[in-house]
Coordinates of C-alpha atoms in Angstrom, one line a residue:
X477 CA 4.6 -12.1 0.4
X478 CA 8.0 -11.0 0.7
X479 CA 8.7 -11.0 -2.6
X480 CA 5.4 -9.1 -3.9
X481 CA 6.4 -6.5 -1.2
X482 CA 9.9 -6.2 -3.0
X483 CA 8.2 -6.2 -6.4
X484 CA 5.6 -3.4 -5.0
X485 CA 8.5 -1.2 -3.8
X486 CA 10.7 -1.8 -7.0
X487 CA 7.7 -0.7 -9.3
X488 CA 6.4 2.4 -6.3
X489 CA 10.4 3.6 -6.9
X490 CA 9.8 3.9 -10.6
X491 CA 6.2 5.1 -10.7
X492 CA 7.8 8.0 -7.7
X493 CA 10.8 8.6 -10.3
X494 CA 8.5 9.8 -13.2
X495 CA 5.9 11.7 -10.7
X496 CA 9.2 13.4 -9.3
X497 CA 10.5 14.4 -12.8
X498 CA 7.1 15.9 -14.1
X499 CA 6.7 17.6 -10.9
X500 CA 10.3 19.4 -11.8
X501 CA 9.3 19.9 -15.6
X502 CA 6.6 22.2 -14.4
X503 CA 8.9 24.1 -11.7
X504 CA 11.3 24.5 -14.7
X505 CA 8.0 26.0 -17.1
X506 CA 7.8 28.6 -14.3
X507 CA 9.0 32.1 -15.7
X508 CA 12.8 32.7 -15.3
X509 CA 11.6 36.7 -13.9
X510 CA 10.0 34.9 -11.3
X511 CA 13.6 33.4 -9.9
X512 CA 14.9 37.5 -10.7
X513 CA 12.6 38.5 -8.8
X514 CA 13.0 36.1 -6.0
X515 CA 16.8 37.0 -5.9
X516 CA 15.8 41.0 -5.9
X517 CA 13.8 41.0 -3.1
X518 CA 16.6 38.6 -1.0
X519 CA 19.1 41.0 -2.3
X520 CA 17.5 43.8 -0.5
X521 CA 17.5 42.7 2.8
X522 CA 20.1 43.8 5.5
X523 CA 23.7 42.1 5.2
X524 CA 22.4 39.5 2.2
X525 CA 24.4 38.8 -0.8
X526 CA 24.2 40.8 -3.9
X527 CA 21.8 39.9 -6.8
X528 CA 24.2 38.7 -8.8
X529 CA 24.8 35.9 -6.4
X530 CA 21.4 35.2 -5.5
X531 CA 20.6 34.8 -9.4
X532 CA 23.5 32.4 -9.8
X533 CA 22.8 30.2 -7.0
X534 CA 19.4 29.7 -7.7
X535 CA 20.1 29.3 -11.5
X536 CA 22.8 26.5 -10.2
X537 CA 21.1 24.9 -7.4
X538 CA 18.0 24.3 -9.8
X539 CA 19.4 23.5 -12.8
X540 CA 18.5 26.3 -15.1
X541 CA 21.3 26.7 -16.3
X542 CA 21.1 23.2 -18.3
X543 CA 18.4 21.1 -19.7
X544 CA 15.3 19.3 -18.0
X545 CA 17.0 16.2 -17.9
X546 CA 20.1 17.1 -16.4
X547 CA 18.8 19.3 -13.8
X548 CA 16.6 16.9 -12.8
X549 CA 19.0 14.4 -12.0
X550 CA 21.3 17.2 -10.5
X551 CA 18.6 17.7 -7.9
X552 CA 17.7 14.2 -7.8
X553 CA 21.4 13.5 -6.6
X554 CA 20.7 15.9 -3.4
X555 CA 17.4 14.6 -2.6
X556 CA 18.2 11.2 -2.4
X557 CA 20.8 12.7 0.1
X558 CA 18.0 14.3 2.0
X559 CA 19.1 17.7 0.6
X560 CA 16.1 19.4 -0.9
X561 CA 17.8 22.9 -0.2
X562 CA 16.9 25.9 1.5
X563 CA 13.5 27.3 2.0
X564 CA 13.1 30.9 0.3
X565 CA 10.4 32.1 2.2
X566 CA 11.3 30.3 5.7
X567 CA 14.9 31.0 5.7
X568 CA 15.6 27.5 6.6
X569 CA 16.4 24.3 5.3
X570 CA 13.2 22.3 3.7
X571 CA 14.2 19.0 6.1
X572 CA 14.1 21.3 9.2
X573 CA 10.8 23.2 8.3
X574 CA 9.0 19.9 7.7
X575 CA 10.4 18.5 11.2
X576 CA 8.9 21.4 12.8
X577 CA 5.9 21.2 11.5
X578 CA 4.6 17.6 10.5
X579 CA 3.8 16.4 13.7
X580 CA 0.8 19.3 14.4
X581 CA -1.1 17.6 11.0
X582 CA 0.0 13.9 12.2
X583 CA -2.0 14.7 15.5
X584 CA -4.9 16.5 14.0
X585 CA -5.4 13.8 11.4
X586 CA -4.5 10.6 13.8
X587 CA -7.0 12.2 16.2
X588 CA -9.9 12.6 13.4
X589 CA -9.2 9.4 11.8
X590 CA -9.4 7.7 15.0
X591 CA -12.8 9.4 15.5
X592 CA -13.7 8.6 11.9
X593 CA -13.5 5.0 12.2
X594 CA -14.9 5.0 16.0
X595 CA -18.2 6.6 14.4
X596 CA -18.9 5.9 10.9
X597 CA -18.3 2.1 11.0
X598 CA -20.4 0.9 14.1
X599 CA -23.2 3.3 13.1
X600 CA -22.9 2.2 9.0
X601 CA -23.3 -1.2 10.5
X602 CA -26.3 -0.5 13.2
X603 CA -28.1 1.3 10.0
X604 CA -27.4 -2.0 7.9
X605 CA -28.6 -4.1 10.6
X606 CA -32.0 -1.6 11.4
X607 CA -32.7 -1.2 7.7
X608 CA -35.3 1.4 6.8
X609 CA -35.6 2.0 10.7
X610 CA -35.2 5.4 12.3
X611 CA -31.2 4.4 13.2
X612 CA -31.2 3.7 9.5
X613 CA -32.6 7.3 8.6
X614 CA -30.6 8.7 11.3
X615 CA -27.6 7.4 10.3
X616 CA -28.3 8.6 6.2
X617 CA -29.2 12.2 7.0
X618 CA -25.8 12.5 9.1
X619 CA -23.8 11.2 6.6
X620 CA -25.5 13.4 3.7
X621 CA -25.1 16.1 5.7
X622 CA -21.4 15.6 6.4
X623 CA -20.6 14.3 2.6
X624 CA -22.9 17.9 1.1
X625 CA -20.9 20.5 3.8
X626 CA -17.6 21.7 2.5
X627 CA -14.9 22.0 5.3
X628 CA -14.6 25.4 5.1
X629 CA -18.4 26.0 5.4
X630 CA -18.7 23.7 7.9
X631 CA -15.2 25.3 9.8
X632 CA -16.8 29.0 9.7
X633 CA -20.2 27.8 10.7
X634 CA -18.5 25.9 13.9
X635 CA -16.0 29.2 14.5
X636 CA -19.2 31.4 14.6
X637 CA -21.3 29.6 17.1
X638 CA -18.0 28.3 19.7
X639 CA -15.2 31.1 19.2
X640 CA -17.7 34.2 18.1
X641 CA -21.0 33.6 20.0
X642 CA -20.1 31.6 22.8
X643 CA -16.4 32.2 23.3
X644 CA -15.4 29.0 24.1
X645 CA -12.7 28.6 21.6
X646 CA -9.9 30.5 19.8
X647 CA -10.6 31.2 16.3
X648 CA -7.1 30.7 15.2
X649 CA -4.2 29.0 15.8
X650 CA -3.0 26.1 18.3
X651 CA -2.1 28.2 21.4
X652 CA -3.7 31.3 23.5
X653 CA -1.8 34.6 24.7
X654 CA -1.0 33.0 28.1
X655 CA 0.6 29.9 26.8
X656 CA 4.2 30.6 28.0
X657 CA 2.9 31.3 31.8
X658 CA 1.0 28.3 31.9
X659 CA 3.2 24.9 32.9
X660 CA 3.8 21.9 30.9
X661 CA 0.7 20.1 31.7
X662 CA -1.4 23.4 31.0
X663 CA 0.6 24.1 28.0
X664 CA -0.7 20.8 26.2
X665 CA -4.1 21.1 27.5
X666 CA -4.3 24.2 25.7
X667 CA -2.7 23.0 22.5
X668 CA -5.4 20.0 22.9
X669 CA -8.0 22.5 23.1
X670 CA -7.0 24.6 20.1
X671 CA -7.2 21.4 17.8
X672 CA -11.3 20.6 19.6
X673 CA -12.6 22.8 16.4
X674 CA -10.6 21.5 13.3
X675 CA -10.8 17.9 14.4
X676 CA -14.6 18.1 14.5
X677 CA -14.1 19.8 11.3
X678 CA -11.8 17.1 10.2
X679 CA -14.2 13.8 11.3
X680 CA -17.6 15.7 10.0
X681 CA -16.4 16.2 6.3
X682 CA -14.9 12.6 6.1
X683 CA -17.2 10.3 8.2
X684 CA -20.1 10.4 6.1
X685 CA -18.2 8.5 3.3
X686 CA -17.2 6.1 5.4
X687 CA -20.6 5.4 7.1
X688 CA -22.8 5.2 3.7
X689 CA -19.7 3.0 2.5
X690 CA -20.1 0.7 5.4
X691 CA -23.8 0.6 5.5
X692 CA -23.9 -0.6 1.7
X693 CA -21.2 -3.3 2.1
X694 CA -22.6 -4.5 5.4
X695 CA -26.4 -4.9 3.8
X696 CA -24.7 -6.7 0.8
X697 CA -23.0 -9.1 2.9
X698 CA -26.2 -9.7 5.1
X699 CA -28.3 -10.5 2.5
X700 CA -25.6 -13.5 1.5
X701 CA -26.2 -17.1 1.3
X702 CA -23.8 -18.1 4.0
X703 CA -25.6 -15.5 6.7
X704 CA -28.9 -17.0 6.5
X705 CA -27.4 -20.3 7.2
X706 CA -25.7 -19.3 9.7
X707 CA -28.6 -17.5 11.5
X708 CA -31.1 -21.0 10.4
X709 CA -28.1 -23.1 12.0
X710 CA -28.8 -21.0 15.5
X711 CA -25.9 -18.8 15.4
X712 CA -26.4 -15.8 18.0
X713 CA -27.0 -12.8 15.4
X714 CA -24.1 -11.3 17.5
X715 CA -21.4 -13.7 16.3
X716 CA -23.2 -13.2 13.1
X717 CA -23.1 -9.5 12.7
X718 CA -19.4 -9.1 14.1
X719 CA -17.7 -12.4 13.0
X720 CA -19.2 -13.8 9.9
X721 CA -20.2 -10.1 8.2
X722 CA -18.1 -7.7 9.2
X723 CA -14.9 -9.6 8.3
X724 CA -16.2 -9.8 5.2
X725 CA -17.2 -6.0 5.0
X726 CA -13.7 -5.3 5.8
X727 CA -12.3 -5.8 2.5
X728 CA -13.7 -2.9 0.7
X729 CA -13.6 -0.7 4.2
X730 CA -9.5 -1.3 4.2
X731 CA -9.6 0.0 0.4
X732 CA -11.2 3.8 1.7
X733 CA -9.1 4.0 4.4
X734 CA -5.8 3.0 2.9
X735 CA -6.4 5.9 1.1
X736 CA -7.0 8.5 3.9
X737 CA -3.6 6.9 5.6
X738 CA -1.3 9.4 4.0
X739 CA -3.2 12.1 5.1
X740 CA -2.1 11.4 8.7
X741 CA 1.1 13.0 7.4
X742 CA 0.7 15.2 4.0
X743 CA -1.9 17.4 6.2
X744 CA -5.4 18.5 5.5
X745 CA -4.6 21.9 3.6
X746 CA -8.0 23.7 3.5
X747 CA -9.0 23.2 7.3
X748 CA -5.5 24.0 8.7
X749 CA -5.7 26.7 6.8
X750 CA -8.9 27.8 7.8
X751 CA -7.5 27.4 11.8
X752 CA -4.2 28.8 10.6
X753 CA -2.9 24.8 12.4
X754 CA 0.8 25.3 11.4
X755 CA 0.7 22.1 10.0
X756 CA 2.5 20.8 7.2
X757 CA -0.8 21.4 4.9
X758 CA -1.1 25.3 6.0
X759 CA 2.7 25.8 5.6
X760 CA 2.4 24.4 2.2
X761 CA -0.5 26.7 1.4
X762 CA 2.2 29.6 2.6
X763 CA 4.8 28.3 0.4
X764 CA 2.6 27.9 -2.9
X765 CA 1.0 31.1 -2.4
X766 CA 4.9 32.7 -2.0
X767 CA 6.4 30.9 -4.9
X768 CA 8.7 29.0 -1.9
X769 CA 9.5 26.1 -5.1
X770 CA 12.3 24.1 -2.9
X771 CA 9.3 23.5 -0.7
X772 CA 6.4 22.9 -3.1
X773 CA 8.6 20.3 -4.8
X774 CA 9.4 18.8 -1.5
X775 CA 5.6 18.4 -0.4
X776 CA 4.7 17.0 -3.7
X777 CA 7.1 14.6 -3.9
X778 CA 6.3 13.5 -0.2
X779 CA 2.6 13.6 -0.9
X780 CA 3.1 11.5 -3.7
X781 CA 5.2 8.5 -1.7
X782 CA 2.6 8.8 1.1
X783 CA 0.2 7.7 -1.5
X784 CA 2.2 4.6 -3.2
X785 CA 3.0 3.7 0.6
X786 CA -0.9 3.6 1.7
X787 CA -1.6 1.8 -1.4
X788 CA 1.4 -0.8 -0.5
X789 CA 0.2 -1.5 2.8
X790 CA -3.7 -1.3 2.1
X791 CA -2.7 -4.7 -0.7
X792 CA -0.8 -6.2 2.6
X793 CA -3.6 -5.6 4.1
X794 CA -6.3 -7.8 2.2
X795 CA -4.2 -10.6 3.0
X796 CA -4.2 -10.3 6.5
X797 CA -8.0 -9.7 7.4
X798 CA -9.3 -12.2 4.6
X799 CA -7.3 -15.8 4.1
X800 CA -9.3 -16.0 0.9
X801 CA -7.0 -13.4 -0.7
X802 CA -3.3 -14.9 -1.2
X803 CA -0.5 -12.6 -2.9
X804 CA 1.0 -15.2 -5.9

């Protein structure tokens, strides 16, 4: 095991080297008037430096003032150092913006996936176990329902009836007007109930994957050879159901959600946008939309290790929950 792990992170660092050198080949095919204009506008505020030097530092610290190649590995040298530069449109450092923010989207997304799981596999598996039933058409119509509705559909619809019509919620962002009076406890009740909205919004869009996914696994496993012996031997059906199937369900189940781990951390762009969640998904969408490239490139790389990490750990994984699959 240890030394697949070691193998796996060898190869993940050579895969992320060639994601991270085609995300700066098309930074570099931006236009050169867009870095001009970038260094106008910052040239124009109060007290900042003139044009000139805004044009050369940029043309420096990004390597367009030499080939691909080498500029690459000139900004490669500072972000293995953690040095990714400074944000143009936050005014800050990329390292300190993404501090500030991550942890909003880690909350929103552990708090949905936690819901996810908590409702799409026990109900996938009460529809395998009631097939054709009305728990079984239940369960379908939910999760066609949740799979057909776009998040931000599904966001405004949820805004209209609890923020516009009932008033019960904010429509946007993650604190009211009266957050500074209110004390410490109060202050993250309110933060909690700012995030009620885009977590449903969140768990609705995503669940109904996850239950269909589970439903068909857990009827394919039920339907097995070794679960009607069990069942003819005398075993209860709940030993059945919960140790003999379900471990066997988990397999493919640990494959979905290895892929939704990274989004505990990369964000969920479209509904933190929609909630204006200053997350690190809606401060992305901020950044693209305002050419911020030091902290496009940044997210992009990140996104991209998230997702060699979850599939790292979703392979350690198999091991673990099946002792039929063995790492060689």
């Amino acid at each position: 095991m240890k030394k697949f792990i070691v193998r796996r992170l060898l190869i993940s660092v050579l895969i992320l080297f060639f994601v991270a050198l085609i995300i700066y080949g098309i930074m570099r095919c931006m236009p050169t008037s867009f870095i001009e204009q970038r260094a106008m506008t910052l040239a124009s505020r109060p007290g900042s430096k003139t044009y000139q030097e805004w044009l050369a530092q940029f043309t420096a610290d990004y390597g367009f003032d030499c080939g691909i190649i080498q500029g690459f590995f000139r900004w490669l040298a500072r972000a293995i150092r953690l040095d990714f530069g400074e944000s143009w449109y936050f005014n800050q450092s990329v390292i300190e913006k993404f501090s500030s923010v991550i942890w909003y989207s880690f909350a929103l997304s552990l708090v949905a996936f936690i819901l996810e799981i908590a409702i799409a596999i026990p109900s996938g598996i009460a529809a395998a176990r009631k097939q054709y039933s009305r728990t079984d058409y239940a369960v379908t119509v939910f999760a066609l329902i949740g799979i057909s509705l776009p998040s931000f559909f599904f966001a405004t619809i949820l805004k209209w009836i609890f923020s516009v019509k009932l008033n019960w919620f904010d429509l946007y962002g993650i604190a009211s007007r009266e957050h500074m009076q209110l004390s410490r406890f109060e202050q993250i009740l309110d933060i909690a109930k700012h995030f009620v909205l885009p977590a449903i919004t969140l768990t609705i869009v995503s669940v109904g994957s996850l239950m269909r996914f589970t439903r068909a696994n857990m009827l394919e496993v039920l339907n097995s050879d070794y679960i009607r012996t069990a069942r003819a031997k005398g075993v209860p059906e709940k030993r059945v159901i919960h140790h003999h199937a379900f471990r066997n369900t988990l397999i493919p189940i640990v494959t979905l959600l290895g892929g939704t781990l990274p989004g505990l951390f990369s964000g969920a762009m479209i509904t933190e946008t929609l909630f204006q969640i200053p997350g690190i998904g809606y401060t992305s969408y901020i950044a693209v939309r305002q050419g911020d490239i030091p902290f496009v490139m940044f997210y992009m790389v990140f996104s991209a290790m998230l997702i060699l990490l979850g599939n790292l750990i979703t392979d350690i994984l198999y091991a673990v929950i099946d002792p039929r699959v063995r790492v060689n």
